[in-house]
Amino acid sequence: DMKVTQMPRYLIKRMGENVLLECGQDMSHETMYWYRQDPGLGLQLIYISYDVDSNSEGDIPKGYRVSRKKREHFSLILDSAKTNQTSVYFCASSFRDRGGAEQFFGPGTRLTVL
Amino acid sequence: KTQVEQSPQSLVVRQGENCVLQCNYSVTPDNHLRWFKQDTGKGLVSLTVLVHENDKTSNGRYSATLDKDAKHSTLHITATLLDDTATYICVVGDRGSALGRLHFGAGTQLIVIP
C-alpha cells in the first residue's frame, strides 16, 4: 500500500517550545520534501532531502531544521516555535529521477503555536 | 512574486453542472503541469499531468489542456458531483527530476451544491 504518513495530525504548542513533525513513506523513494501551506498561498518548500543525510534548504528554511537518518523517515524540527509558524505542514516523497513530476503527499499536520 | 495564478479563487456550482478552472503561470522553464485535488483537511491527490505543448488529458470527468506558448492550462470538470467539492491546485514543475522545483498555485475552491 503506497502511502506517505504524517504524525501527529494535529498539534498545539506554546511559543518557545520545540516541535517535532514526523513523516514516513513505504515506497523506497529517495527524495522527500517538507512544505507548509498557508491560506491564500501556494505550498512553500521548506526543505528537501535527496537521501539519508543529504538535505538542502528550500525556499523558506529559516526557523526549521530537518533530519533524515533512514530513507523512509524524514523529520521536521522547529526549535523554539514562533506564532508565525502556525500552518499546515505537508510531507511528500518521490523517486530521484522522477522528482517534481511524481510527488506523493501525506495528509498534513496542522500546527498551532500559541 | 507568485509564478502560478489560478482563477477563479472560488466557485460555486450546482450538482450536474460543468465548470472550468484556469491556471496561468510564468515559470521558466516549464517542464510539466499537474492538477491536484485537495479535500478539506487532506493531502494533495494528483488528477492529471500535462507535459507537451498543446497536451490534452482526460481522467473520467476531469479533462485538462495545456498551452505552453501562452503558459496557460484549464481543468474541466464535467457533470459535477457533491464529492467534487474541494480545492484544486495547479502545480508547475521547472524540471523533470528531483533537482527541479514545483511551483504551486494558491488553488481554486470549488463548492458543489445540491
Tab-separated table of C-alpha atoms in Angstrom:
chain	number	residue	atom	x	y	z
A	1	ASP	CA	0.000	0.000	0.000
A	2	MET	CA	1.851	3.056	-1.279
A	3	LYS	CA	1.460	5.973	1.048
A	4	VAL	CA	3.008	8.852	2.930
A	5	THR	CA	2.125	9.123	6.611
A	6	GLN	CA	2.477	12.068	8.949
A	7	MET	CA	2.395	12.254	12.724
A	8	PRO	CA	0.860	13.909	14.551
A	9	ARG	CA	-2.081	15.125	12.507
A	10	TYR	CA	-2.835	17.977	14.892
A	11	LEU	CA	-0.532	19.736	17.342
A	12	ILE	CA	-0.847	22.730	19.632
A	13	LYS	CA	2.295	24.216	21.138
A	14	ARG	CA	3.236	27.341	23.059
A	15	MET	CA	5.677	29.869	21.668
A	16	GLY	CA	9.222	28.846	22.525
A	17	GLU	CA	8.508	25.126	22.738
A	18	ASN	CA	10.238	22.638	20.477
A	19	VAL	CA	8.232	20.857	17.793
A	20	LEU	CA	8.904	17.564	16.035
A	21	LEU	CA	6.912	16.556	12.968
A	22	GLU	CA	7.399	13.071	11.583
A	23	CYS	CA	6.934	11.732	8.071
A	24	GLY	CA	7.186	8.214	6.749
A	25	GLN	CA	6.875	6.581	3.336
A	26	ASP	CA	6.821	2.961	2.229
A	27	MET	CA	7.698	3.420	-1.443
A	28	SER	CA	11.506	3.446	-1.102
A	29	HIS	CA	11.574	6.976	-2.500
A	30	GLU	CA	14.984	8.602	-2.311
A	31	THR	CA	13.681	12.174	-2.227
A	32	MET	CA	11.465	13.655	0.466
A	33	TYR	CA	10.116	17.152	0.991
A	34	TRP	CA	8.604	19.360	3.664
A	35	TYR	CA	6.152	22.104	2.667
A	36	ARG	CA	3.904	24.483	4.540
A	37	GLN	CA	0.516	25.662	3.327
A	38	ASP	CA	-0.987	28.968	4.414
A	39	PRO	CA	-4.346	30.458	3.436
A	40	GLY	CA	-4.245	32.222	0.086
A	41	LEU	CA	-0.758	30.963	-0.712
A	42	GLY	CA	0.561	28.013	-2.617
A	43	LEU	CA	2.602	25.371	-0.865
A	44	GLN	CA	6.066	26.630	0.005
A	45	LEU	CA	9.100	24.348	0.101
A	46	ILE	CA	10.929	24.320	3.430
A	47	TYR	CA	13.482	21.563	2.956
A	48	ILE	CA	14.259	18.807	0.510
A	49	SER	CA	16.159	15.609	1.228
A	50	TYR	CA	17.766	13.682	-1.614
A	51	ASP	CA	18.588	10.697	0.578
A	52	VAL	CA	19.880	9.830	4.053
A	53	ASP	CA	21.872	12.754	5.488
A	54	SER	CA	21.641	14.646	2.175
A	55	ASN	CA	19.426	17.636	2.874
A	56	SER	CA	19.079	21.012	1.177
A	57	GLU	CA	17.275	24.193	2.046
A	58	GLY	CA	14.141	25.049	0.168
A	59	ASP	CA	12.657	28.492	-0.259
A	60	ILE	CA	11.761	29.193	3.395
A	61	PRO	CA	14.148	27.234	5.649
A	62	LYS	CA	14.582	29.864	8.349
A	63	GLY	CA	13.390	28.619	11.735
A	64	TYR	CA	13.367	24.975	10.664
A	65	ARG	CA	15.748	22.069	10.519
A	66	VAL	CA	15.382	18.521	9.300
A	67	SER	CA	16.735	15.069	9.962
A	68	ARG	CA	16.870	12.052	7.655
A	69	LYS	CA	18.597	9.061	9.235
A	70	LYS	CA	16.602	6.417	7.403
A	71	ARG	CA	15.376	6.566	3.814
A	72	GLU	CA	11.770	6.006	4.888
A	73	HIS	CA	11.664	8.706	7.569
A	74	PHE	CA	12.027	12.475	7.343
A	75	SER	CA	11.599	14.749	10.358
A	76	LEU	CA	10.940	18.478	10.551
A	77	ILE	CA	12.095	20.219	13.723
A	78	LEU	CA	11.159	23.647	14.993
A	79	ASP	CA	13.481	24.795	17.749
A	80	SER	CA	11.641	27.364	19.833
A	81	ALA	CA	8.467	27.636	17.794
A	82	LYS	CA	7.078	31.019	16.823
A	83	THR	CA	3.470	32.048	16.328
A	84	ASN	CA	4.102	32.727	12.627
A	85	GLN	CA	4.938	29.047	12.216
A	86	THR	CA	1.284	28.212	12.726
A	87	SER	CA	0.431	26.434	9.483
A	88	VAL	CA	-0.402	23.145	7.847
A	89	TYR	CA	2.731	21.152	7.081
A	90	PHE	CA	2.869	18.617	4.273
A	91	CYS	CA	5.438	15.967	3.636
A	92	ALA	CA	5.948	14.487	0.179
A	93	SER	CA	8.182	11.917	-1.450
A	94	SER	CA	9.317	10.934	-4.933
A	95	PHE	CA	11.842	8.861	-6.806
A	96	ARG	CA	15.011	10.823	-7.503
A	97	ASP	CA	14.752	10.676	-11.243
A	98	ARG	CA	11.020	11.437	-11.421
A	99	GLY	CA	11.146	14.274	-8.929
A	100	GLY	CA	8.721	17.021	-9.475
A	101	ALA	CA	6.525	15.054	-11.824
A	102	GLU	CA	5.504	12.402	-9.330
A	103	GLN	CA	5.423	13.616	-5.768
A	104	PHE	CA	3.164	11.767	-3.336
A	105	PHE	CA	1.780	13.800	-0.461
A	106	GLY	CA	0.945	12.972	3.131
A	107	PRO	CA	-2.322	14.088	4.788
A	108	GLY	CA	-0.719	17.057	6.542
A	109	THR	CA	-0.082	18.160	10.125
A	110	ARG	CA	-1.975	21.169	11.409
A	111	LEU	CA	0.321	23.017	13.829
A	112	THR	CA	-0.910	25.841	16.041
A	113	VAL	CA	1.640	27.872	18.002
A	114	LEU	CA	0.058	29.962	20.746
B	1	LYS	CA	6.297	37.104	-6.863
B	2	THR	CA	3.622	34.483	-7.464
B	3	GLN	CA	4.529	32.465	-10.522
B	4	VAL	CA	1.319	30.426	-10.695
B	5	GLU	CA	-2.001	32.243	-10.690
B	6	GLN	CA	-5.310	30.417	-10.504
B	7	SER	CA	-8.783	31.692	-11.211
B	8	PRO	CA	-11.369	31.935	-10.022
B	9	GLN	CA	-10.354	31.969	-6.378
B	10	SER	CA	-13.623	30.234	-5.521
B	11	LEU	CA	-16.553	28.842	-7.438
B	12	VAL	CA	-19.998	27.531	-6.550
B	13	VAL	CA	-21.851	25.272	-8.968
B	14	ARG	CA	-24.932	23.087	-8.785
B	15	GLN	CA	-24.546	19.340	-8.926
B	16	GLY	CA	-24.581	18.194	-12.534
B	17	GLU	CA	-23.215	21.419	-13.959
B	18	ASN	CA	-19.866	21.677	-15.711
B	19	CYS	CA	-17.084	24.014	-14.620
B	20	VAL	CA	-13.727	25.279	-15.855
B	21	LEU	CA	-10.754	26.224	-13.715
B	22	GLN	CA	-7.907	28.345	-15.042
B	23	CYS	CA	-4.196	28.382	-14.394
B	24	ASN	CA	-1.719	30.956	-15.710
B	25	TYR	CA	1.954	30.776	-14.920
B	26	SER	CA	5.281	32.437	-15.580
B	27	VAL	CA	7.555	29.570	-14.507
B	28	THR	CA	10.528	29.093	-16.819
B	29	PRO	CA	11.415	26.511	-17.908
B	30	ASP	CA	8.027	24.840	-17.670
B	31	ASN	CA	8.725	21.125	-17.797
B	32	HIS	CA	5.255	19.889	-16.800
B	33	LEU	CA	2.000	20.951	-15.200
B	34	ARG	CA	-0.082	18.881	-12.811
B	35	TRP	CA	-3.536	19.392	-11.336
B	36	PHE	CA	-4.156	18.204	-7.794
B	37	LYS	CA	-7.364	17.805	-5.813
B	38	GLN	CA	-7.221	18.608	-2.110
B	39	ASP	CA	-10.177	17.635	0.036
B	40	THR	CA	-10.621	19.658	3.210
B	41	GLY	CA	-8.069	18.589	5.805
B	42	LYS	CA	-6.407	16.139	3.454
B	43	GLY	CA	-3.310	15.919	1.301
B	44	LEU	CA	-2.967	16.564	-2.424
B	45	VAL	CA	-4.099	13.892	-4.848
B	46	SER	CA	-2.927	14.028	-8.449
B	47	LEU	CA	-5.650	14.259	-11.098
B	48	THR	CA	-3.645	14.596	-14.269
B	49	VAL	CA	-0.287	15.721	-15.631
B	50	LEU	CA	0.455	17.612	-18.842
B	51	VAL	CA	3.896	17.640	-20.355
B	52	HIS	CA	3.916	18.628	-24.008
B	53	GLU	CA	2.858	21.696	-25.933
B	54	ASN	CA	-0.915	21.568	-26.561
B	55	ASP	CA	-1.284	18.477	-24.382
B	56	LYS	CA	-4.789	17.310	-23.586
B	57	THR	CA	-5.597	14.732	-20.961
B	58	SER	CA	-8.730	13.044	-19.744
B	59	ASN	CA	-9.370	11.203	-16.492
B	60	GLY	CA	-13.021	10.310	-16.156
B	61	ARG	CA	-14.986	13.517	-15.636
B	62	TYR	CA	-11.762	15.539	-15.427
B	63	SER	CA	-10.062	16.821	-18.554
B	64	ALA	CA	-7.231	19.288	-18.907
B	65	THR	CA	-5.413	21.274	-21.556
B	66	LEU	CA	-2.030	22.940	-21.675
B	67	ASP	CA	-0.862	25.778	-23.926
B	68	LYS	CA	2.841	26.212	-23.294
B	69	ASP	CA	3.127	29.197	-25.613
B	70	ALA	CA	0.523	31.049	-23.568
B	71	LYS	CA	1.654	29.396	-20.305
B	72	HIS	CA	-1.950	28.556	-19.596
B	73	SER	CA	-3.869	25.461	-18.520
B	74	THR	CA	-7.515	24.666	-17.934
B	75	LEU	CA	-9.173	21.950	-15.891
B	76	HIS	CA	-12.677	20.958	-16.945
B	77	ILE	CA	-14.961	19.060	-14.602
B	78	THR	CA	-17.998	17.567	-16.286
B	79	ALA	CA	-21.286	16.757	-14.550
B	80	THR	CA	-20.065	17.788	-11.113
B	81	LEU	CA	-20.835	15.688	-8.050
B	82	LEU	CA	-21.053	16.747	-4.411
B	83	ASP	CA	-17.769	14.867	-3.823
B	84	ASP	CA	-16.042	17.235	-6.237
B	85	THR	CA	-16.183	19.871	-3.506
B	86	ALA	CA	-12.501	20.527	-2.829
B	87	THR	CA	-9.604	22.842	-3.598
B	88	TYR	CA	-7.973	22.299	-6.982
B	89	ILE	CA	-4.321	23.193	-7.154
B	90	CYS	CA	-2.263	23.848	-10.280
B	91	VAL	CA	1.426	22.984	-9.960
B	92	VAL	CA	4.166	23.716	-12.487
B	93	GLY	CA	7.459	21.843	-12.420
B	94	ASP	CA	10.523	23.516	-13.828
B	95	ARG	CA	12.391	20.271	-14.417
B	96	GLY	CA	11.621	16.584	-14.794
B	97	SER	CA	13.824	15.429	-11.965
B	98	ALA	CA	14.101	15.811	-8.223
B	99	LEU	CA	16.563	18.626	-8.866
B	100	GLY	CA	13.683	20.695	-10.142
B	101	ARG	CA	11.210	22.664	-8.107
B	102	LEU	CA	7.452	22.639	-8.016
B	103	HIS	CA	5.657	25.961	-8.136
B	104	PHE	CA	2.226	25.854	-6.529
B	105	GLY	CA	-0.828	27.944	-7.192
B	106	ALA	CA	-2.990	29.000	-4.256
B	107	GLY	CA	-5.853	26.894	-5.548
B	108	THR	CA	-9.452	27.283	-6.647
B	109	GLN	CA	-12.003	26.355	-4.012
B	110	LEU	CA	-14.890	24.552	-5.711
B	111	ILE	CA	-18.150	24.069	-3.864
B	112	VAL	CA	-20.791	21.847	-5.406
B	113	ILE	CA	-24.282	22.332	-4.007
B	114	PRO	CA	-27.318	20.074	-4.451
